[in-house]
């Protein structure tokens, strides 16, 4: 790709991810400076001219030891504002993992709707477009933003992985709740097309109230099949563990779990250390630094999403079709 009209930055906490994205494009990351001050304030600025440029800023918004999700968000906002002040023609936020996306509606009185607030913050600073991967609620994400909001999906990444791993097995795709039915059906359809044979689908019952998960019904043909539980995110792992146990109780010969974002709350170290799950497949949007139990890390597989983000940037810059990118098996 010709770098004369495009600049790609990655803030320090996502720098290795950003380097791989840029490498797929035949580019190197543009130079920037991040300075921290003794009182906790900070500044970030470009060290190259961005006037009239198509600029992309990569920052995955998850919290980690030493830097909170709020600090990462603040740094992204300030940097994008500085780029607009430096006369960038267009500034796009590439956010592999979008923070606060799970709180997309009011479930209790006076609840915040943080998905909408994040959209307002990004737009107010001059964000022209946001690109993210597998948000929890697609409709809420698309309705929150007034600027173009591009939603990528990891389903093809998972399809390629499972097509080679389970080519000869009888497979059933399992949604861990009815809310994830569309995600599971899209994955099932794409995997069926890839393997050129029909694959069935099943749904697990789940109710959540005040952080407590309940429900045990599993609808679908599981007996004698390899189950793939598909979800957008793993936090505590409670949902996956319950669904995996239900699959085994109904005769699944093996159970795999696939989720785009491996957030892995601390308790997932013991919740997911169960024999019911043969393999856990995630992507590289969030490093699995909270996983310390060898029983869990031994069955963890991490898939690379940087080619997807690189091709997205290429098409956005050149005017190519993202629909064609996401629909191709």
Short mmCIF file of C-alpha atoms in Angstrom, two decimals:
data_model
loop_
_atom_site.label_atom_id
_atom_site.label_comp_id
_atom_site.label_asym_id
_atom_site.label_seq_id
_atom_site.Cartn_x
_atom_site.Cartn_y
_atom_site.Cartn_z
CA UNK A 1 0.00 0.00 0.00
CA UNK A 2 1.22 3.52 -0.83
CA UNK A 3 1.81 5.31 2.49
CA UNK A 4 1.84 8.84 1.07
CA UNK A 5 -1.82 9.56 1.94
CA UNK A 6 -2.32 7.25 4.91
CA UNK A 7 -0.96 7.17 8.44
CA UNK A 8 -1.43 4.33 10.94
CA UNK A 9 -0.77 4.88 14.63
CA UNK A 10 -1.04 2.48 17.53
CA UNK A 11 -0.95 3.67 21.10
CA UNK A 12 1.66 2.00 23.26
CA UNK A 13 -0.56 -0.55 24.99
CA UNK A 14 -1.69 -1.92 21.61
CA UNK A 15 1.59 -1.39 19.81
CA UNK A 16 2.47 -5.03 19.08
CA UNK A 17 -1.01 -5.61 17.69
CA UNK A 18 -0.68 -2.45 15.60
CA UNK A 19 2.71 -3.49 14.23
CA UNK A 20 1.22 -6.70 12.90
CA UNK A 21 -1.68 -4.83 11.30
CA UNK A 22 0.72 -2.41 9.59
CA UNK A 23 2.98 -5.26 8.44
CA UNK A 24 0.07 -6.92 6.62
CA UNK A 25 -0.32 -3.66 4.70
CA UNK A 26 3.37 -3.39 3.90
CA UNK A 27 3.63 -0.32 6.14
CA UNK A 28 5.23 0.65 9.44
CA UNK A 29 3.48 2.47 12.25
CA UNK A 30 3.78 6.24 12.20
CA UNK A 31 5.78 7.70 15.07
CA UNK A 32 4.11 9.32 18.03
CA UNK A 33 5.04 10.39 21.55
CA UNK A 34 3.28 9.50 24.80
CA UNK A 35 4.39 11.37 27.92
CA UNK A 36 3.24 10.79 31.49
CA UNK A 37 3.50 13.47 34.15
CA UNK A 38 4.00 13.09 37.87
CA UNK A 39 0.46 14.16 38.73
CA UNK A 40 -1.05 11.43 36.57
CA UNK A 41 -1.78 13.62 33.56
CA UNK A 42 -0.42 12.70 30.13
CA UNK A 43 -0.15 13.89 26.55
CA UNK A 44 0.12 12.12 23.21
CA UNK A 45 1.12 13.73 19.93
CA UNK A 46 2.05 12.73 16.42
CA UNK A 47 5.70 13.09 15.44
CA UNK A 48 4.85 13.17 11.74
CA UNK A 49 2.84 15.52 9.54
CA UNK A 50 -0.79 14.35 9.22
CA UNK A 51 -2.21 17.33 7.32
CA UNK A 52 -4.64 16.09 4.68
CA UNK A 53 -3.98 12.45 5.61
CA UNK A 54 -6.30 9.49 6.11
CA UNK A 55 -5.36 8.52 9.69
CA UNK A 56 -6.10 5.31 11.60
CA UNK A 57 -5.51 4.96 15.35
CA UNK A 58 -5.40 1.45 16.85
CA UNK A 59 -6.27 1.06 20.53
CA UNK A 60 -7.97 -1.95 22.14
CA UNK A 61 -9.93 -0.69 25.13
CA UNK A 62 -9.52 -3.24 27.93
CA UNK A 63 -8.17 -2.65 31.42
CA UNK A 64 -4.94 -4.26 32.56
CA UNK A 65 -2.46 -3.95 35.45
CA UNK A 66 -0.93 -0.49 35.44
CA UNK A 67 -3.43 1.15 33.12
CA UNK A 68 -7.20 1.21 33.42
CA UNK A 69 -9.72 1.05 30.62
CA UNK A 70 -10.67 4.66 31.44
CA UNK A 71 -7.07 5.81 31.00
CA UNK A 72 -6.82 4.02 27.65
CA UNK A 73 -10.06 5.63 26.49
CA UNK A 74 -8.88 9.07 27.63
CA UNK A 75 -5.57 8.69 25.78
CA UNK A 76 -7.37 7.65 22.61
CA UNK A 77 -9.74 10.61 22.80
CA UNK A 78 -6.97 13.14 23.44
CA UNK A 79 -4.80 11.76 20.64
CA UNK A 80 -7.64 11.80 18.11
CA UNK A 81 -8.41 15.37 19.12
CA UNK A 82 -4.77 16.34 18.57
CA UNK A 83 -4.81 14.70 15.13
CA UNK A 84 -7.88 16.71 14.12
CA UNK A 85 -6.21 19.88 15.37
CA UNK A 86 -3.20 18.95 13.21
CA UNK A 87 -5.50 19.02 10.14
CA UNK A 88 -5.86 15.29 9.47
CA UNK A 89 -8.39 14.82 6.67
CA UNK A 90 -10.08 11.83 8.33
CA UNK A 91 -9.49 10.09 11.66
CA UNK A 92 -10.70 6.52 12.18
CA UNK A 93 -10.62 4.69 15.51
CA UNK A 94 -9.67 1.02 15.15
CA UNK A 95 -10.88 -0.52 18.42
CA UNK A 96 -10.54 -4.33 18.44
CA UNK A 97 -12.24 -4.52 21.83
CA UNK A 98 -14.74 -1.75 22.61
CA UNK A 99 -15.11 -0.96 26.29
CA UNK A 100 -18.48 -0.53 28.03
CA UNK A 101 -20.33 -2.17 25.12
CA UNK A 102 -22.09 -4.65 27.40
CA UNK A 103 -24.10 -1.91 29.10
CA UNK A 104 -26.28 -1.12 26.09
CA UNK A 105 -29.70 -0.68 27.73
CA UNK A 106 -31.38 0.10 31.03
CA UNK A 107 -32.10 -3.06 32.99
CA UNK A 108 -32.75 -1.22 36.26
CA UNK A 109 -34.13 2.25 36.99
CA UNK A 110 -31.66 5.11 36.38
CA UNK A 111 -29.14 2.75 34.77
CA UNK A 112 -26.51 4.33 32.50
CA UNK A 113 -26.44 3.43 28.80
CA UNK A 114 -22.69 3.57 28.40
CA UNK A 115 -22.61 2.37 24.79
CA UNK A 116 -24.28 5.65 23.81
CA UNK A 117 -22.01 7.72 26.06
CA UNK A 118 -18.88 6.21 24.47
CA UNK A 119 -20.27 7.10 21.04
CA UNK A 120 -20.89 10.69 22.13
CA UNK A 121 -17.36 11.03 23.51
CA UNK A 122 -15.71 9.75 20.32
CA UNK A 123 -17.88 11.87 18.04
CA UNK A 124 -17.38 15.01 20.10
CA UNK A 125 -13.59 14.73 19.77
CA UNK A 126 -13.81 14.46 15.98
CA UNK A 127 -13.86 10.73 15.27
CA UNK A 128 -14.97 10.26 11.65
CA UNK A 129 -15.44 6.49 11.83
CA UNK A 130 -15.08 3.66 14.32
CA UNK A 131 -14.21 0.04 13.54
CA UNK A 132 -14.64 -2.70 16.11
CA UNK A 133 -15.06 -6.47 16.32
CA UNK A 134 -18.05 -8.47 17.57
CA UNK A 135 -19.77 -6.11 19.98
CA UNK A 136 -22.21 -7.59 22.48
CA UNK A 137 -25.28 -5.97 20.95
CA UNK A 138 -24.96 -5.01 17.29
CA UNK A 139 -28.20 -3.03 17.09
CA UNK A 140 -27.28 -0.94 20.13
CA UNK A 141 -23.81 -0.27 18.70
CA UNK A 142 -25.12 0.80 15.31
CA UNK A 143 -27.82 3.01 16.82
CA UNK A 144 -25.48 4.69 19.31
CA UNK A 145 -23.19 6.26 16.68
CA UNK A 146 -24.02 9.01 14.21
CA UNK A 147 -20.65 8.67 12.48
CA UNK A 148 -20.07 5.50 10.39
CA UNK A 149 -19.72 2.52 12.74
CA UNK A 150 -18.13 -0.50 11.08
CA UNK A 151 -18.76 -3.84 12.76
CA UNK A 152 -16.39 -6.68 11.92
CA UNK A 153 -17.05 -10.32 12.73
CA UNK A 154 -14.65 -13.08 13.73
CA UNK A 155 -16.90 -15.83 12.39
CA UNK A 156 -14.75 -16.48 9.30
CA UNK A 157 -11.64 -16.69 11.48
CA UNK A 158 -13.39 -19.32 13.62
CA UNK A 159 -14.76 -21.11 10.55
CA UNK A 160 -11.29 -21.59 9.04
CA UNK A 161 -10.01 -22.91 12.37
CA UNK A 162 -12.80 -25.42 12.93
CA UNK A 163 -13.06 -26.50 9.29
CA UNK A 164 -9.53 -27.92 9.44
CA UNK A 165 -9.84 -29.21 13.00
CA UNK A 166 -13.22 -30.97 12.80
CA UNK A 167 -13.56 -31.75 9.11
CA UNK A 168 -14.88 -35.30 9.50
CA UNK A 169 -16.94 -34.91 12.69
CA UNK A 170 -20.68 -34.55 13.13
CA UNK A 171 -21.02 -31.00 14.49
CA UNK A 172 -23.67 -29.00 16.32
CA UNK A 173 -23.28 -25.25 16.90
CA UNK A 174 -24.59 -24.16 20.30
CA UNK A 175 -25.68 -20.68 21.35
CA UNK A 176 -25.25 -20.30 25.13
CA UNK A 177 -28.41 -18.16 25.27
CA UNK A 178 -31.27 -17.14 23.02
CA UNK A 179 -29.79 -13.65 22.67
CA UNK A 180 -26.83 -15.08 20.77
CA UNK A 181 -29.00 -17.01 18.30
CA UNK A 182 -28.22 -14.79 15.31
CA UNK A 183 -24.47 -14.99 15.97
CA UNK A 184 -24.62 -18.76 16.26
CA UNK A 185 -26.75 -19.11 13.12
CA UNK A 186 -24.38 -16.92 11.08
CA UNK A 187 -21.43 -19.06 12.21
CA UNK A 188 -23.35 -22.30 11.54
CA UNK A 189 -24.29 -21.15 8.04
CA UNK A 190 -20.72 -20.16 7.18
CA UNK A 191 -19.24 -23.37 8.59
CA UNK A 192 -21.81 -25.44 6.67
CA UNK A 193 -20.84 -23.65 3.47
CA UNK A 194 -17.14 -24.19 4.16
CA UNK A 195 -17.56 -27.92 4.88
CA UNK A 196 -20.24 -28.32 2.21
CA UNK A 197 -22.57 -30.23 4.50
CA UNK A 198 -25.41 -29.44 6.84
CA UNK A 199 -24.63 -28.57 10.45
CA UNK A 200 -27.30 -28.42 13.15
CA UNK A 201 -27.84 -25.78 15.82
CA UNK A 202 -28.90 -25.82 19.47
CA UNK A 203 -29.78 -23.21 22.08
CA UNK A 204 -29.20 -23.10 25.82
CA UNK A 205 -31.49 -21.40 28.30
CA UNK A 206 -29.98 -18.58 30.37
CA UNK A 207 -31.39 -16.00 32.74
CA UNK A 208 -29.25 -13.41 34.51
CA UNK A 209 -30.34 -11.27 37.45
CA UNK A 210 -28.01 -9.29 39.75
CA UNK A 211 -25.07 -11.26 38.38
CA UNK A 212 -26.64 -14.66 39.09
CA UNK A 213 -27.04 -16.97 36.07
CA UNK A 214 -29.79 -19.61 35.99
CA UNK A 215 -31.56 -21.90 33.51
CA UNK A 216 -30.71 -25.45 32.47
CA UNK A 217 -32.75 -26.28 29.35
CA UNK A 218 -30.89 -27.16 26.13
CA UNK A 219 -32.88 -27.29 22.89
CA UNK A 220 -31.41 -29.20 19.94
CA UNK A 221 -29.87 -32.51 18.87
CA UNK A 222 -26.63 -32.99 20.83
CA UNK A 223 -26.31 -36.77 21.19
CA UNK A 224 -23.18 -38.19 19.51
CA UNK A 225 -22.04 -34.83 18.11
CA UNK A 226 -19.15 -32.45 18.66
CA UNK A 227 -20.54 -29.23 20.13
CA UNK A 228 -19.11 -25.79 19.35
CA UNK A 229 -20.35 -23.16 21.79
CA UNK A 230 -20.08 -19.76 20.11
CA UNK A 231 -20.18 -16.43 21.98
CA UNK A 232 -18.86 -12.89 21.75
CA UNK A 233 -17.03 -12.72 25.08
CA UNK A 234 -15.77 -14.77 28.01
CA UNK A 235 -15.66 -13.04 31.39
CA UNK A 236 -16.16 -15.29 34.42
CA UNK A 237 -16.77 -18.32 32.21
CA UNK A 238 -19.94 -19.29 34.08
CA UNK A 239 -22.09 -19.30 30.93
CA UNK A 240 -19.63 -21.47 28.98
CA UNK A 241 -19.14 -23.91 31.85
CA UNK A 242 -22.88 -24.37 32.36
CA UNK A 243 -23.49 -24.85 28.63
CA UNK A 244 -20.59 -27.30 28.29
CA UNK A 245 -21.91 -29.42 31.16
CA UNK A 246 -25.38 -29.41 29.61
CA UNK A 247 -23.95 -30.54 26.27
CA UNK A 248 -22.10 -33.46 27.90
CA UNK A 249 -25.18 -34.45 29.88
CA UNK A 250 -27.08 -34.75 26.57
CA UNK A 251 -24.43 -36.94 24.98
CA UNK A 252 -21.96 -34.63 23.21
CA UNK A 253 -18.75 -36.51 22.36
CA UNK A 254 -16.65 -33.34 22.73
CA UNK A 255 -17.29 -29.67 23.52
CA UNK A 256 -15.37 -26.70 22.17
CA UNK A 257 -15.92 -23.06 23.12
CA UNK A 258 -15.21 -20.14 20.79
CA UNK A 259 -15.50 -16.49 21.83
CA UNK A 260 -14.06 -13.40 20.19
CA UNK A 261 -12.93 -11.55 23.31
CA UNK A 262 -11.20 -13.42 26.13
CA UNK A 263 -11.58 -10.94 29.00
CA UNK A 264 -11.26 -13.74 31.60
CA UNK A 265 -12.18 -12.40 35.00
CA UNK A 266 -10.10 -13.82 37.85
CA UNK A 267 -12.67 -16.47 38.79
CA UNK A 268 -12.50 -17.99 35.30
CA UNK A 269 -9.31 -19.76 36.41
CA UNK A 270 -11.33 -22.26 38.42
CA UNK A 271 -14.69 -22.02 36.63
CA UNK A 272 -13.18 -23.06 33.29
CA UNK A 273 -10.84 -25.69 34.77
CA UNK A 274 -13.39 -28.40 34.06
CA UNK A 275 -13.06 -31.53 31.90
CA UNK A 276 -16.27 -30.68 30.01
CA UNK A 277 -14.44 -28.20 27.76
CA UNK A 278 -11.93 -29.75 25.39
CA UNK A 279 -10.62 -26.50 23.89
CA UNK A 280 -11.26 -22.76 24.31
CA UNK A 281 -10.66 -20.63 21.22
CA UNK A 282 -10.41 -16.85 21.43
CA UNK A 283 -8.91 -14.07 19.32
CA UNK A 284 -6.06 -11.69 20.15
CA UNK A 285 -8.17 -8.58 20.85
CA UNK A 286 -7.54 -8.93 24.61
CA UNK A 287 -4.39 -10.64 25.96
CA UNK A 288 -5.26 -13.45 28.38
CA UNK A 289 -3.05 -12.10 31.17
CA UNK A 290 -5.59 -12.95 33.90
CA UNK A 291 -5.44 -16.67 33.12
CA UNK A 292 -2.93 -18.36 35.39
CA UNK A 293 -4.41 -21.85 35.90
CA UNK A 294 -2.52 -24.38 33.80
CA UNK A 295 -5.72 -26.44 33.47
CA UNK A 296 -7.21 -23.56 31.47
CA UNK A 297 -4.19 -22.20 29.61
CA UNK A 298 -3.33 -25.69 28.33
CA UNK A 299 -6.56 -25.81 26.33
CA UNK A 300 -6.47 -22.21 25.12
CA UNK A 301 -6.00 -21.36 21.42
CA UNK A 302 -5.58 -17.74 20.29
CA UNK A 303 -6.42 -16.78 16.69
CA UNK A 304 -4.92 -13.81 14.85
CA UNK A 305 -7.32 -11.03 13.80
CA UNK A 306 -4.70 -8.59 12.47
CA UNK A 307 -5.17 -9.71 8.82
CA UNK A 308 -8.87 -8.85 9.14
CA UNK A 309 -8.17 -5.38 10.53
CA UNK A 310 -5.46 -4.76 7.92
CA UNK A 311 -7.76 -5.66 5.05
CA UNK A 312 -10.47 -3.47 6.58
CA UNK A 313 -8.12 -0.49 6.64
CA UNK A 314 -7.05 -1.22 3.05
CA UNK A 315 -10.66 -1.22 1.86
CA UNK A 316 -11.69 1.84 3.86
CA UNK A 317 -8.75 3.76 2.45
CA UNK A 318 -9.31 2.67 -1.16
CA UNK A 319 -13.11 2.57 -1.17
CA UNK A 320 -13.43 -1.23 -1.22
CA UNK A 321 -16.39 -3.24 0.07
CA UNK A 322 -16.49 -4.39 3.69
CA UNK A 323 -19.65 -6.38 2.98
CA UNK A 324 -17.76 -8.55 0.49
CA UNK A 325 -14.95 -8.99 3.02
CA UNK A 326 -17.27 -10.24 5.76
CA UNK A 327 -19.45 -12.40 3.52
CA UNK A 328 -16.64 -14.32 1.85
CA UNK A 329 -16.20 -17.81 3.40
#
